[in-house]
Amino acid sequence: MKKIIALLILVVVLAAVAWASEASLKVGSPAPELRLTSLSGAAYDLNSAKGKTVILSFFTTWSRSCLDQLKFLSALNEKHPGLDVVAVSFDNKSSLVKSFLEKNALAITALIDKKHKYLDEFHILIIPTAFLIDSSGVLRNIYVDFDETIKESIIADVNGLLAPRKAD
């Protein structure tokens, strides 16, 4: 009986790994569609952000890593006028998210995915997860979790995308 259970667990794990590798978003591909309502009630469509560099972060209000990432992204957003930081919460209460943003003075566009539709569409397995999308709507990088290494990578990537282009 123990061998059958162990075999079933192994099959499930291998299937999950195979699904994740096949279904994963790929850097260099177009960003998936995203349409949600902001805390202010305005409709937001990621496709309408073409022409801007976007960092799309998925978060919850109870995660310390999410808070650290959002504080960093908010400061980065204020520093770079060509950058648009959009954060998608998986919390169910708009009032909770609004209070979280105000308490932490976060200068970002906040959306709520109460039905968790975009967990699957963006293949979110760990929060926070952020996506860097260039002005053409192409996915340039994916950042899973948040630490100093990811922070440095985001800074370098954003500076690379927003740096003035040199004439040849």
Coordinates of C-alpha atoms in Angstrom, one line a residue:
M1 CA 0.0 0.0 0.0
K2 CA 2.9 2.4 0.9
K3 CA 4.5 1.7 -2.5
I4 CA 1.2 2.6 -4.3
I5 CA 0.9 5.8 -2.4
A6 CA 4.5 6.7 -3.1
L7 CA 4.1 5.9 -6.8
L8 CA 0.9 8.1 -7.0
I9 CA 2.7 11.0 -5.3
L10 CA 5.6 10.6 -7.7
V11 CA 3.2 10.6 -10.7
V12 CA 1.4 13.7 -9.5
V13 CA 4.7 15.6 -8.9
L14 CA 6.1 14.7 -12.3
A15 CA 2.8 15.7 -14.0
A16 CA 2.9 19.0 -12.2
V17 CA 6.5 19.7 -13.2
A18 CA 5.7 18.7 -16.8
W19 CA 2.7 21.0 -16.9
A20 CA 4.6 23.9 -15.4
S21 CA 7.4 23.6 -17.9
E22 CA 5.1 23.4 -20.9
A23 CA 2.7 26.1 -19.6
S24 CA 5.3 28.6 -18.4
L25 CA 5.4 32.0 -19.8
K26 CA 8.5 32.6 -21.8
V27 CA 10.7 35.7 -21.8
G28 CA 10.5 37.3 -25.3
S29 CA 6.9 36.3 -25.8
P30 CA 3.9 38.7 -25.7
A31 CA 2.5 39.3 -22.2
P32 CA -0.9 37.6 -21.6
E33 CA -4.0 39.7 -21.6
L34 CA -5.1 41.1 -18.3
R35 CA -8.3 43.0 -17.7
L36 CA -9.4 44.0 -14.2
T37 CA -10.9 46.8 -12.2
S38 CA -8.7 49.2 -10.2
L39 CA -9.5 50.2 -6.6
S40 CA -10.8 53.4 -7.9
G41 CA -13.3 51.5 -10.1
A42 CA -11.6 52.2 -13.4
A43 CA -11.2 49.5 -16.0
Y44 CA -7.6 48.5 -16.6
D45 CA -6.4 46.6 -19.7
L46 CA -2.7 45.6 -19.9
N47 CA -2.9 46.0 -23.7
S48 CA -3.7 49.7 -23.3
A49 CA -0.3 50.1 -21.6
K50 CA 1.6 49.5 -24.8
G51 CA 4.0 52.4 -25.3
K52 CA 5.0 52.1 -21.6
T53 CA 7.3 49.9 -19.7
V54 CA 5.3 48.0 -17.1
I55 CA 6.1 46.0 -14.0
L56 CA 3.1 43.8 -13.2
S57 CA 3.3 42.4 -9.7
F58 CA 1.0 39.8 -8.1
F59 CA 0.7 40.1 -4.3
T60 CA -1.3 39.6 -1.2
T61 CA -1.5 42.0 1.8
W62 CA -0.4 39.5 4.3
S63 CA 3.0 38.6 2.8
R64 CA 6.1 40.4 4.1
S65 CA 8.0 39.7 0.9
C66 CA 5.1 41.2 -1.1
L67 CA 5.2 44.4 1.1
D68 CA 9.0 44.6 0.6
Q69 CA 8.7 44.2 -3.1
L70 CA 5.9 46.8 -3.4
K71 CA 7.7 49.4 -1.3
F72 CA 10.7 49.0 -3.7
L73 CA 8.6 49.1 -6.8
S74 CA 6.7 52.1 -5.6
A75 CA 10.0 54.0 -5.1
L76 CA 11.2 52.8 -8.5
N77 CA 7.9 54.0 -10.0
E78 CA 8.4 57.5 -8.6
K79 CA 12.0 57.6 -9.8
H80 CA 11.2 56.6 -13.4
P81 CA 8.5 58.5 -15.2
G82 CA 8.5 56.0 -18.1
L83 CA 7.7 53.1 -15.8
D84 CA 4.2 52.0 -14.8
V85 CA 3.9 49.7 -11.8
V86 CA 0.7 47.7 -11.6
A87 CA 0.0 45.4 -8.7
V88 CA -2.6 42.7 -8.7
S89 CA -3.9 41.6 -5.3
F90 CA -5.4 38.1 -4.7
D91 CA -7.1 39.4 -1.5
N92 CA -10.9 39.3 -1.5
K93 CA -11.7 42.6 0.1
S94 CA -11.0 45.9 -1.7
S95 CA -11.1 47.8 1.6
L96 CA -8.2 45.6 2.9
V97 CA -6.1 46.4 -0.1
K98 CA -6.9 50.1 0.0
S99 CA -6.0 50.3 3.6
F100 CA -2.7 48.3 2.9
L101 CA -1.7 50.7 0.2
E102 CA -2.5 53.9 2.2
K103 CA -0.8 52.6 5.4
N104 CA 2.3 51.8 3.4
A105 CA 2.2 54.9 1.1
L106 CA 2.5 52.9 -2.0
A107 CA 2.3 54.9 -5.3
I108 CA 1.2 52.2 -7.6
T109 CA -1.9 51.2 -9.7
A110 CA -3.7 48.5 -7.7
L111 CA -6.1 45.9 -9.2
I112 CA -7.9 43.0 -7.5
D113 CA -8.3 39.5 -8.8
K114 CA -11.0 38.2 -6.4
K115 CA -11.7 35.2 -8.6
H116 CA -8.0 34.4 -8.9
K117 CA -8.3 34.1 -12.7
Y118 CA -4.8 35.3 -13.4
L119 CA -3.1 32.8 -11.1
D120 CA -3.5 30.3 -13.9
E121 CA -3.1 32.8 -16.8
F122 CA 0.3 34.0 -15.5
H123 CA 1.2 30.7 -13.9
I124 CA 1.7 32.1 -10.5
L125 CA 3.1 29.5 -8.0
I126 CA 4.9 31.9 -5.6
I127 CA 4.0 35.4 -4.4
P128 CA 5.3 37.9 -5.0
T129 CA 5.8 37.3 -8.7
A130 CA 6.5 40.2 -11.0
F131 CA 6.7 40.5 -14.8
L132 CA 8.7 43.2 -16.7
I133 CA 6.9 44.1 -19.9
D134 CA 8.5 46.4 -22.4
S135 CA 6.7 49.2 -24.4
S136 CA 5.8 46.7 -27.2
G137 CA 4.0 44.4 -24.7
V138 CA 6.8 41.8 -24.8
L139 CA 7.7 40.0 -21.6
R140 CA 11.3 40.9 -20.7
N141 CA 11.8 39.2 -17.4
I142 CA 10.0 37.3 -14.6
Y143 CA 10.9 37.8 -10.9
V144 CA 9.8 35.1 -8.5
D145 CA 9.9 36.1 -4.8
F146 CA 11.9 39.1 -3.6
D147 CA 15.4 39.6 -2.2
E148 CA 18.5 41.7 -2.9
T149 CA 19.5 39.8 -6.0
I150 CA 16.0 40.2 -7.6
K151 CA 16.0 43.9 -6.6
E152 CA 19.4 44.4 -8.4
S153 CA 18.1 42.5 -11.4
I154 CA 14.9 44.7 -11.6
I155 CA 17.0 47.9 -11.3
A156 CA 19.4 46.8 -14.1
D157 CA 16.5 45.6 -16.4
V158 CA 14.5 48.8 -15.9
N159 CA 17.5 51.0 -16.5
G160 CA 18.3 49.0 -19.6
L161 CA 14.8 49.4 -21.0
L162 CA 14.3 53.1 -20.1
A163 CA 17.8 54.2 -21.0
P164 CA 17.9 56.6 -23.9
R165 CA 18.9 54.8 -27.1
K166 CA 22.2 55.9 -28.7
A167 CA 22.1 56.8 -32.4
D168 CA 24.2 54.5 -34.6

